Coordinates of C-alpha atoms and ligand atoms in Angstrom, one line a residue:
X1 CA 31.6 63.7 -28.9
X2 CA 29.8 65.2 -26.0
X3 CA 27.5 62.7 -24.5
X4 CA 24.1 63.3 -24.1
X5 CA 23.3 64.6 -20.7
X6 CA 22.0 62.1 -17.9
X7 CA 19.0 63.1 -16.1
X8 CA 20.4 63.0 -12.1
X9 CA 18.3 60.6 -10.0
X10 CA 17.7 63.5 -6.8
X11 CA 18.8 61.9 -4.0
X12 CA 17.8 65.1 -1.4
X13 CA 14.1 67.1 -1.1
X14 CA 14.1 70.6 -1.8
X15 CA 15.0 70.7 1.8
X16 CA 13.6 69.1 5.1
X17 CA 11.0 72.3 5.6
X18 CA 9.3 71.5 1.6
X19 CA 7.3 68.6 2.4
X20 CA 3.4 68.2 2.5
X21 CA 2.1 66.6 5.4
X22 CA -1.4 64.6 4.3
X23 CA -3.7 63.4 6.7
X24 CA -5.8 60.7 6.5
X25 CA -9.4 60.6 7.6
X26 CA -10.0 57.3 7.7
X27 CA -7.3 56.8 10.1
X28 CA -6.2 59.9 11.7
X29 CA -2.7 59.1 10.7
X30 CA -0.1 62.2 9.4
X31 CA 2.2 61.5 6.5
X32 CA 4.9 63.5 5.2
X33 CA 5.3 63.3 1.7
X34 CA 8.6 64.9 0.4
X35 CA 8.7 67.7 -1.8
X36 CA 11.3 67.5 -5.1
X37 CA 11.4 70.3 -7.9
X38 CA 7.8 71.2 -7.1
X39 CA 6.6 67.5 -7.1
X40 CA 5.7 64.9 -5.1
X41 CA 6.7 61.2 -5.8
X42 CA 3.6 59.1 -6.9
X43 CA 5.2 56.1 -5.1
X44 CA 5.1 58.0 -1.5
X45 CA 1.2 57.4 -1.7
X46 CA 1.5 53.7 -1.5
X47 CA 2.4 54.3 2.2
X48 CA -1.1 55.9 2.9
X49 CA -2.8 52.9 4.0
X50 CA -6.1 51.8 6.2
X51 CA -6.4 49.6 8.9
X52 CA -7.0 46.7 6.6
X53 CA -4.2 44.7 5.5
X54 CA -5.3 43.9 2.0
X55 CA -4.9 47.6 1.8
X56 CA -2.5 48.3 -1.5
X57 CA -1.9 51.8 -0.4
X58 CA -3.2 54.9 -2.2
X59 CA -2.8 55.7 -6.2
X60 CA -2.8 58.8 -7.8
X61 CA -5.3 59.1 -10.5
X62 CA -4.8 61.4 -13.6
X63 CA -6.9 60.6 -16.4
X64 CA -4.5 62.4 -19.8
X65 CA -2.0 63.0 -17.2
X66 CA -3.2 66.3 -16.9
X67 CA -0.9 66.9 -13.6
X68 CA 1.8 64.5 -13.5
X69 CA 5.4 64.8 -14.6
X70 CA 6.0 61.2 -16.2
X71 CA 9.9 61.6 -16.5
X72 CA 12.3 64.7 -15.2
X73 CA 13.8 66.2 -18.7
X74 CA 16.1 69.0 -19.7
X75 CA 15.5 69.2 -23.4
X76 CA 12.8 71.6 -23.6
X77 CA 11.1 74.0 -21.1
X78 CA 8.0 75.5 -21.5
X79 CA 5.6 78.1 -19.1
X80 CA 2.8 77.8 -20.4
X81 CA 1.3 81.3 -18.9
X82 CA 4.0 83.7 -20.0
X83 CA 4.1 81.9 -23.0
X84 CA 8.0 80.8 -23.4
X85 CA 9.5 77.9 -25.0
X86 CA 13.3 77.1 -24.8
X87 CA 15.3 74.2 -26.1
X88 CA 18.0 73.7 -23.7
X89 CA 17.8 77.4 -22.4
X90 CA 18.0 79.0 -25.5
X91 CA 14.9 80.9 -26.0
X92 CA 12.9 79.5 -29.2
X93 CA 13.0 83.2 -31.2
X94 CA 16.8 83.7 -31.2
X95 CA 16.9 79.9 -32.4
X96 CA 14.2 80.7 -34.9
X97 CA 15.9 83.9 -36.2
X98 CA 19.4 82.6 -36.2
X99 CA 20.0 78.9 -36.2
X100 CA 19.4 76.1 -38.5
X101 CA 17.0 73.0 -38.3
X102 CA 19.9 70.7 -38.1
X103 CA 22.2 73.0 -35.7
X104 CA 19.1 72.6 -33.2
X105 CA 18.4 68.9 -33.7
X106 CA 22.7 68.5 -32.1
X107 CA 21.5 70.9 -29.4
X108 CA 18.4 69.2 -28.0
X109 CA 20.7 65.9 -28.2
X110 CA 23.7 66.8 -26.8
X111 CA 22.4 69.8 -24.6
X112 CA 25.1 72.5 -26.1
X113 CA 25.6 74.1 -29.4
X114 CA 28.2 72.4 -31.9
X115 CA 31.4 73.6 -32.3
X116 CA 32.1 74.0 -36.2
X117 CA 33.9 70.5 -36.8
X118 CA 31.2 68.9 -35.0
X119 CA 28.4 70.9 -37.2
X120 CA 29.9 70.2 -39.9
X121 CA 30.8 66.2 -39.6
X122 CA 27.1 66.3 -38.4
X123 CA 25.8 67.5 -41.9
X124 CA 28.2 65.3 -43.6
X125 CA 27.0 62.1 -42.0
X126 CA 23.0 63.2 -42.8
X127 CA 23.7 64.4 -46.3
X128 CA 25.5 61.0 -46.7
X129 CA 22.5 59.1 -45.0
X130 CA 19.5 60.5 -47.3
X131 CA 19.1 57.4 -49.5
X132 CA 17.0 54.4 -48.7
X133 CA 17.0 50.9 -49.5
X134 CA 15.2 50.1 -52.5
X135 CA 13.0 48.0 -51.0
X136 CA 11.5 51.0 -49.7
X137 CA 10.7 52.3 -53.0
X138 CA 9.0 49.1 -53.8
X139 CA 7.1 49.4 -50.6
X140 CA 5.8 52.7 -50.6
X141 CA 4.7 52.3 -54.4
X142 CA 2.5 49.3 -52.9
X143 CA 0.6 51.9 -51.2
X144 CA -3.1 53.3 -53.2
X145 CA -2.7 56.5 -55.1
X146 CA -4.7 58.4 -52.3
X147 CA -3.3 57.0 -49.6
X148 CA -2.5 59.3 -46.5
X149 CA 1.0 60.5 -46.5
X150 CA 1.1 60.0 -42.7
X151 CA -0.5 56.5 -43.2
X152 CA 2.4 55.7 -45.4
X153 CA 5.5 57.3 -43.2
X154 CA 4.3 55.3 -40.5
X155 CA 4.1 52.4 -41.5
X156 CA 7.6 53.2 -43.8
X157 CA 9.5 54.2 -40.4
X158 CA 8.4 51.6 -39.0
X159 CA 9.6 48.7 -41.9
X160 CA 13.2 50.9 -41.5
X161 CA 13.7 48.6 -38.3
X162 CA 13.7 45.4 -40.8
X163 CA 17.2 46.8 -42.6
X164 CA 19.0 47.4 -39.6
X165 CA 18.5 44.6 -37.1
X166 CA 21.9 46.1 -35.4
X167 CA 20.0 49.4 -34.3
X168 CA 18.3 46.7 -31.2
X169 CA 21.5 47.7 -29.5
X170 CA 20.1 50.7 -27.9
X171 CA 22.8 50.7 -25.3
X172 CA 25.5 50.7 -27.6
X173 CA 26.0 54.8 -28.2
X174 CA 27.3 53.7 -31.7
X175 CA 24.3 52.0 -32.5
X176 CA 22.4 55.0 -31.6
X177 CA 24.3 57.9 -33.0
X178 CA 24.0 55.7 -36.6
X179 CA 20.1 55.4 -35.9
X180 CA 19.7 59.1 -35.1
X181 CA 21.9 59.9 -38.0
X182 CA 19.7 57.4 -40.4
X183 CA 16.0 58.8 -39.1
X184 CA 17.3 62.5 -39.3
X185 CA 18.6 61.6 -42.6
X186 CA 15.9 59.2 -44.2
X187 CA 12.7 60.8 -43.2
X188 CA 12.4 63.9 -45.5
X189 CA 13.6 61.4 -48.3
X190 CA 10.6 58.9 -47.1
X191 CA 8.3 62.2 -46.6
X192 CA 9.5 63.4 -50.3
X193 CA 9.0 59.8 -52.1
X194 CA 5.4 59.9 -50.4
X195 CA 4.6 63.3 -51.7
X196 CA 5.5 62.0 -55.9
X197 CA 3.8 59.2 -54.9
X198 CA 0.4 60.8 -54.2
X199 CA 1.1 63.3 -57.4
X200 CA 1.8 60.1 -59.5
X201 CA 5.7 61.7 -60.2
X202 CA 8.5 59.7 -60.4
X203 CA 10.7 60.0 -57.4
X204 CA 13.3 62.3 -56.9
X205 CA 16.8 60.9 -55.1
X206 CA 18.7 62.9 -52.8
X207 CA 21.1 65.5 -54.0
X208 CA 24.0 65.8 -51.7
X209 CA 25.1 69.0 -52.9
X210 CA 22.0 70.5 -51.3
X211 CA 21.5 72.0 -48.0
X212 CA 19.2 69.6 -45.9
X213 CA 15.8 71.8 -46.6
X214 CA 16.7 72.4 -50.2
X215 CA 17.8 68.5 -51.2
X216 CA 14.0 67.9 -49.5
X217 CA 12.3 70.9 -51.5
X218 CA 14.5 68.9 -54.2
X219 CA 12.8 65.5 -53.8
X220 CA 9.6 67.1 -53.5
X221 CA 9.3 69.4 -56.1
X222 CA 12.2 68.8 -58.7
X223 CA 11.1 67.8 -62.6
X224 CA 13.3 67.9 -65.3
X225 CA 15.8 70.8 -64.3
X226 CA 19.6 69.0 -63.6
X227 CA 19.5 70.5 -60.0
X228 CA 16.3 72.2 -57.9
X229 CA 16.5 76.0 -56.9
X230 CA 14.6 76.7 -54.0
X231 CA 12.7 80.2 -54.0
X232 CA 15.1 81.4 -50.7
X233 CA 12.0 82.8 -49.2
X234 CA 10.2 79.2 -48.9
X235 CA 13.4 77.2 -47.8
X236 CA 14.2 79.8 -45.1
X237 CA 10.5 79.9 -44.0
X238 CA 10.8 75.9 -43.8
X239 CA 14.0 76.1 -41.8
X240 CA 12.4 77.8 -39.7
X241 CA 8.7 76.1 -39.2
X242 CA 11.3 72.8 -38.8
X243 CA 12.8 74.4 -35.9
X244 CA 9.5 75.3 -34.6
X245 CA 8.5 72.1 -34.6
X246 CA 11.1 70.2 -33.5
X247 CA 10.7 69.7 -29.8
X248 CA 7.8 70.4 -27.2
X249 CA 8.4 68.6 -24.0
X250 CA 6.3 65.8 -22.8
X251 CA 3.5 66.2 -25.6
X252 CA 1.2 63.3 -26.8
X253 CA 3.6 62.0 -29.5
X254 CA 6.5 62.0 -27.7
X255 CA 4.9 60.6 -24.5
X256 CA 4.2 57.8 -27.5
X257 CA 7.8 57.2 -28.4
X258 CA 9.0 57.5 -24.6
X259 CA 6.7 54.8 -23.3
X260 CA 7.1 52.9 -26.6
X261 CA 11.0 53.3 -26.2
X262 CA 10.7 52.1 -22.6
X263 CA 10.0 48.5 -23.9
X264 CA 14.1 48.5 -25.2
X265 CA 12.6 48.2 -28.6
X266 CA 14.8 49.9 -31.4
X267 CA 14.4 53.4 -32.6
X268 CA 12.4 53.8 -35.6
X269 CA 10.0 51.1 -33.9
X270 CA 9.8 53.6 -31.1
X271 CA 9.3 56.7 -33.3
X272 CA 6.7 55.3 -35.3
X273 CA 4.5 55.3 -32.5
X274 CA 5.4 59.0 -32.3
X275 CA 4.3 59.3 -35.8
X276 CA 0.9 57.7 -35.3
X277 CA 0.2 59.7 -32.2
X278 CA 1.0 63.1 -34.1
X279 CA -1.4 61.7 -36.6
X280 CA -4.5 62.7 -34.8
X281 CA -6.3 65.3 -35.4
X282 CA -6.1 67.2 -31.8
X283 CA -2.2 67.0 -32.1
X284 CA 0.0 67.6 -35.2
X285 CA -3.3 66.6 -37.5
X286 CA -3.9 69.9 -36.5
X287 CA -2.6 72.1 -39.1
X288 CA -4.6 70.0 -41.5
X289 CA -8.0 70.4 -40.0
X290 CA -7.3 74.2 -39.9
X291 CA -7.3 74.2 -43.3
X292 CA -10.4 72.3 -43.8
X293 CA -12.0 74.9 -41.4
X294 CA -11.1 77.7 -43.0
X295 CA -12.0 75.5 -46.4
X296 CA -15.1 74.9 -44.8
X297 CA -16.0 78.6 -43.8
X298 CA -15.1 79.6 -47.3
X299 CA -15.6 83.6 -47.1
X300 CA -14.7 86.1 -44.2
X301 CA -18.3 86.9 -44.2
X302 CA -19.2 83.4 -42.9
X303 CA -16.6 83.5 -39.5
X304 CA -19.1 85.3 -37.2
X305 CA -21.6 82.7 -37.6
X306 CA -19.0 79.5 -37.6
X307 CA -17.5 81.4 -34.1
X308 CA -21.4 80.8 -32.9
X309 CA -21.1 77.6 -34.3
X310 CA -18.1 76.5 -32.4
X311 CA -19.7 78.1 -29.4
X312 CA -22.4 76.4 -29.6
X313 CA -20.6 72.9 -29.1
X314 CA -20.6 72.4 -32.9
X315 CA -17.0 72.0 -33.6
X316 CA -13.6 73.1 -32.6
X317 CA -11.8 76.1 -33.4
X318 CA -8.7 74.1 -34.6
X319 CA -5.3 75.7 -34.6
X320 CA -6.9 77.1 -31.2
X321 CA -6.1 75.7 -27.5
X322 CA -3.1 74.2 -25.6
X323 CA -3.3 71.8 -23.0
X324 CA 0.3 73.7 -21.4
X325 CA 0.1 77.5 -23.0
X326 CA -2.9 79.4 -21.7
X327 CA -2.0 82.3 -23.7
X328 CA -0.4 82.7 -26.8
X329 CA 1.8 80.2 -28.3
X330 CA 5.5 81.4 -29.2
X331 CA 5.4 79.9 -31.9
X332 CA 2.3 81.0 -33.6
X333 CA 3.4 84.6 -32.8
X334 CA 6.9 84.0 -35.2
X335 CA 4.9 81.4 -37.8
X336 CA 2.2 84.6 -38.3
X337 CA 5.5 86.5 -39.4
X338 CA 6.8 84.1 -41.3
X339 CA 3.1 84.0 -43.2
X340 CA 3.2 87.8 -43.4
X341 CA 6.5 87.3 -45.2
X342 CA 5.3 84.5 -47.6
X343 CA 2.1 86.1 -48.7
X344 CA 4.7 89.6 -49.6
X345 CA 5.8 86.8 -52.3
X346 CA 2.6 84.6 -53.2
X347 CA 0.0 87.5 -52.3
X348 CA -2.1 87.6 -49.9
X349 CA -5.5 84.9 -50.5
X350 CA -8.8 84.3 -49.1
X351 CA -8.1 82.0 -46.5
X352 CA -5.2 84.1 -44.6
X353 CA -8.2 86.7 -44.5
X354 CA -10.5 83.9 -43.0
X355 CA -7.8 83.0 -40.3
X356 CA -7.0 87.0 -39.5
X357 CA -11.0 87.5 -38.8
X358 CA -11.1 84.3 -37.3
X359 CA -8.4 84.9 -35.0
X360 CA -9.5 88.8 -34.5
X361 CA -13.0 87.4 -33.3
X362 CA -11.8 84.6 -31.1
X363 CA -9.3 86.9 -29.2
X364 CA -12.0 89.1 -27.9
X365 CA -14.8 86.8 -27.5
X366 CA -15.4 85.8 -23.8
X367 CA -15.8 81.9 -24.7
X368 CA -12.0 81.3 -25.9
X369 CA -10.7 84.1 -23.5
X370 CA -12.2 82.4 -20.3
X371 CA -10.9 79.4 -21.7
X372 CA -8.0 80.6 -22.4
X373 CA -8.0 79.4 -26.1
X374 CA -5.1 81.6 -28.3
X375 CA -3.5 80.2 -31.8
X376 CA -1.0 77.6 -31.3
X377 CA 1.1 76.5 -33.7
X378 CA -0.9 75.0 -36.0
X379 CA -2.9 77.7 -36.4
X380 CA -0.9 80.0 -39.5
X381 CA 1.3 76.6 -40.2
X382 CA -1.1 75.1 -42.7
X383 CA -1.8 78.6 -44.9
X384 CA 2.1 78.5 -45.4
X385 CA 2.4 74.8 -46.2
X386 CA -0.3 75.5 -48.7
X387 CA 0.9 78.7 -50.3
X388 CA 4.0 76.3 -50.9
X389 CA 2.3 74.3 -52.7
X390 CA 2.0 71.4 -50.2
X391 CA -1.2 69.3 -50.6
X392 CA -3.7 70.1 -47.3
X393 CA -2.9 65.9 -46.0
X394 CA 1.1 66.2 -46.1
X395 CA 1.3 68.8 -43.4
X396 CA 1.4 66.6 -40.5
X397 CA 4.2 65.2 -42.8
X398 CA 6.1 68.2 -42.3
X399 CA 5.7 68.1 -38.5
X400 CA 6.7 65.0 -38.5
X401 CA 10.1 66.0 -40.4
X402 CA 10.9 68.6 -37.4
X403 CA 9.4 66.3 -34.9
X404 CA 12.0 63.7 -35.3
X405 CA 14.6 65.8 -34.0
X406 CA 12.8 65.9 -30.9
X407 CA 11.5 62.4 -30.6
X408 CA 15.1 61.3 -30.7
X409 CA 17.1 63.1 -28.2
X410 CA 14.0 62.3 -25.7
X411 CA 14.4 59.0 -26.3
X412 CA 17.6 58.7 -25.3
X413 CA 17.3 60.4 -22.6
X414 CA 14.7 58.3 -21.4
X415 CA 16.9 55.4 -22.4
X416 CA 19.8 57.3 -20.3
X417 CA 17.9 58.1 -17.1
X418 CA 18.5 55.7 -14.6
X419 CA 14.7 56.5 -12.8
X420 CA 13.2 55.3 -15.7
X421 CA 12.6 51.6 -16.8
X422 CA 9.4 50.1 -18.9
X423 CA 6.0 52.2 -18.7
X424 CA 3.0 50.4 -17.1
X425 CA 0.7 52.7 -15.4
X426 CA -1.8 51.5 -12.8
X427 CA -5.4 51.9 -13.1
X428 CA -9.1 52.2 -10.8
X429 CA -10.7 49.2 -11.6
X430 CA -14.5 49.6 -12.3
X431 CA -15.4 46.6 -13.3
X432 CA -17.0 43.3 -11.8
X433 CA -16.1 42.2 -8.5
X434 CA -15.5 37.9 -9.0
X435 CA -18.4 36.1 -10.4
X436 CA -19.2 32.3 -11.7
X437 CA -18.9 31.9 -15.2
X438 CA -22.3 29.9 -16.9
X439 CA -22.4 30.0 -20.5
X440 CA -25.7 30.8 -22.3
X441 CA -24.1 30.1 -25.6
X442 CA -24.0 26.6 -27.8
X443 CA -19.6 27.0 -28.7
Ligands
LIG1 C1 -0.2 70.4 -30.9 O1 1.1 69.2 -26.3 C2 1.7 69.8 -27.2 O2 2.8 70.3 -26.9 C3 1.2 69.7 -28.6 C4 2.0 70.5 -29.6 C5 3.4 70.1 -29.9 O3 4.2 70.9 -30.3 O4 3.6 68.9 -29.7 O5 2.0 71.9 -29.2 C6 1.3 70.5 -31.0 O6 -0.8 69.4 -30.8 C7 -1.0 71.7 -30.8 C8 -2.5 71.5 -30.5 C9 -3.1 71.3 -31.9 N1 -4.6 70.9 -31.7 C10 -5.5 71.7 -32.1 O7 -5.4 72.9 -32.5 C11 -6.9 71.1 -32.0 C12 -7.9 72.1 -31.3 N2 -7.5 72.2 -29.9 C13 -8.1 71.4 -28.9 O8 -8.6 70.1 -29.4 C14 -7.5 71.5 -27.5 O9 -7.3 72.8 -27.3 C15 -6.3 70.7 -27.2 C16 -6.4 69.3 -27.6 C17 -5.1 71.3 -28.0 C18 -6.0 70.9 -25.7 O10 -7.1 70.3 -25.1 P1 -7.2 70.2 -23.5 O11 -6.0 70.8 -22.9 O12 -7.5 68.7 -23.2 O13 -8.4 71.1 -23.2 P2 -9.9 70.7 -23.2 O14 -10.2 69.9 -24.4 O15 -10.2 70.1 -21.8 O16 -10.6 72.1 -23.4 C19 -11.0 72.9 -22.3 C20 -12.2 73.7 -22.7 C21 -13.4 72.7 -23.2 O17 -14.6 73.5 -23.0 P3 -15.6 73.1 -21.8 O18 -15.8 71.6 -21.8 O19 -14.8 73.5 -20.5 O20 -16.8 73.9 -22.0 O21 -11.9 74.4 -23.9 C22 -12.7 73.9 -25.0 C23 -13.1 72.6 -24.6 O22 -14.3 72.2 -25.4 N3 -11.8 73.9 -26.2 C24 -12.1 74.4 -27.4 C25 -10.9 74.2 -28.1 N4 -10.0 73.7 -27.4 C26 -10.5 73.5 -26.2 N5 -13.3 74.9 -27.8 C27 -13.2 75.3 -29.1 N6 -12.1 75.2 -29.9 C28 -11.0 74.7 -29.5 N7 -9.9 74.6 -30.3

């Protein structure tokens, strides 16, 4: 079994000639800071001192981190100007056309396509890892009938770290090839039991004769037929919005489970975090509030004036924006032919007309172009989550299915970089400067 690839600590500059030299004005003094891969080491600043002693040396200070590389990674790369996304060089549309959901989940681990008896020992061990503990059943039927699916994963991942105390042994590569295995396995079953339990079904078990997209269409959506079908059209186009989604580099959530991770806590402790961060509405809740918009909007007639709307400062376009891509997400360009596709089958509705005139209007309106503001992924997701009949509040759920495939292999190779060790940023204090303490309160 290949091992994961470990990050190399640099040891030389790009070269003695790529350095910055940064003078200070408070002291006249020259400092070379070393260039490395286009960045500069935070930790050279300390040396930029003043004449006082007390002097702790300079910070940087990146409120959101909008400029600072936090770890160096070669999972996933990403320009956000010419609008490419690769995982492990392999550009995301020939993965998207061609691969499978759990072909790419080995790759961005292990950094190199499997060879068949790898692939295929791979699906073995995941279609023999799909069933939970009871006790999880028991816990997740605790939950109210309208509780939020997300709500309920995260808190479900999380309890998963109570039946296998063994999975603490992060360093131990067993350990974590069974963990991976387990969360790749376990969360579309978790995902699926939350779904019946929101439509007040019984739950569905795993059926291991299935392909991994079809046993979770299965759980989700079989009633009293001996063994699901899947229309073909929805499980490719699910295979393929799971590949999509299943790495992005450095993003919020998995910025969540690497400084979560960097604690040595166990993996489904770490990922949860990665779940709750995904949660929110200006990352994977995303393709939810999409379709509330378009809800919202309710006729094509009614975009021109919401566009004012969002203009105005009322609002965000959701499903529009990117803190990396400043022009059109890869991904949205392949999910808006995956919709085209889906609607050929389930018609074309209302809302897909909302988002095309939405869209249309936003691409050539000077506020989102100077901002550069395209679709991102989010943006079609939702319509075809909804024409498969997913409730509006389980498509983060979804993300979060892809998403764990990519939480993982960043994980360990946070856990595998010898740079990194536990996250503590610094911070510009504001506050107080030392004062007496006099209470004016009777305790
Ligand atoms: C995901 O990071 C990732 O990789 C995430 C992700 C992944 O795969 O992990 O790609 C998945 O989270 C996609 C993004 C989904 N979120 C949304 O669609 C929510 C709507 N988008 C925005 O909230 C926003 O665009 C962000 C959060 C995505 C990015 O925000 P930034 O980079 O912090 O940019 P910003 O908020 O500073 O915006 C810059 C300007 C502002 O206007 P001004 O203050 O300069 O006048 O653009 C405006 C913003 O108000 N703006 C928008 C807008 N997004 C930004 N205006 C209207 N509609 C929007 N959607």
């Amino acid at each position: 079994m290949t091992k994961p690839s470990i990050v190399d600590v640099p040891t030389a500059t790009d070269g003695p000639a790529n350095a910055i030299d940064v003078t200070d004005s408070r002291t006249g003094q020259t400092h070379k800071l070393p260039i490395t891969d286009g960045a500069i080491r935070a930790a050279d600043l300390k040396k930029i001192k003043t004449a006082d002693e007390d002097d702790p040396g300079l910070l940087s200070y990146d409120p959101a981190f909008l400029n600072t590389a936090s770890c160096r990674s070669s999972i996933t790369f990403i320009d956000g100007d010419k609008g490419i996304l690769r995982y492990r060089g392999y550009p995301i549309e020939q993965l998207a056309e061609s691969s499978s959901f759990l072909e790419v989940a080995w790759l961005l681990r292990k950094g190199e396509l499997p060879n068949q008896q790898e692939y295929d020992q791979f699906v073995h061990d995941i279609t023999y890892h799909t069933y939970v503990h009871e006790n999880m059943r028991k816990f997740l039927e605790g939950f109210r009938y309208d509780a939020h699916p997300m709500a309920m994963l995260n808190s479900s991942v999380a309890a998963l770290a109570s039946f296998y105390p063994r999975s603490r042994n992060i360093f131990d590569e067993r350990e974590r090839d069974i963990s991976i295995i387990r969360l790749l396995a376990k969360v579309p079953t978790i995902a699926a039991f939350c779904y019946r339990h929101l439509k007040g079904l019984p739950f569905v078990y795993p059926d291991n004769g299935l392909s991994y997209v079809d046993n979770f269409l299965s759980m989700v959506a079989r009633m009293t037929e001996p063994r699901y079908e899947a229309n073909p059209i929805f499980s490719r186009a699910l295979e393929v919005l799971f590949i999509l989604h299943a790495d992005h580099e450095q993003n919020c959530s998995t910025s969540a489970v690497r400084a979560v991770g960097s604690s040595h806590v166990d993996p489904f402790s770490a990922m949860s975090a990665g779940i709750a961060a995904l949660f929110g509405p200006l990352h994977g809740g995303a393709n939810e509030q999409v379709l509330r918009m378009i809800e919202e909007i309710g006729h094509v007639k009614n975009v021109p004036q919401f566009i004012e709307g969002v203009k105005g400062g009322k609002g965000k376009l959701m499903g529009f924006g990117h803190r990396v891509y400043k022009s059109y997400d890869p991904r949205a360009t392949i999910v808006k032919e995956l919709a085209d596709e889906v609607f050929k089958v389930v018609g074309v509705d209302r809302d897909l007309e909302i988002a095309l005139e939405l869209e249309r209007i936003a691409l050539s309106d000077d506020y989102f172009k100077s901002r550069k503001l395209y679709p991102n992924v989010d943006f079609y997701t939702g319509l075809i989550y909804r024409s498969m009949a997913f409730p509006t509040e389980f498509f983060t759920v979804l993300f979060a299915i892809a998403r764990t495939a990519g939480w993982l292999s960043q994980w360990e190779e946070m856990l595998l970089d010898k740079e990194q060790k536990i996250a503590r940023p610094r911070q510009v204090y504001t506050g107080y400067d030392e004062r007496a303490y006099r209470r004016q309160i009777k305790l």
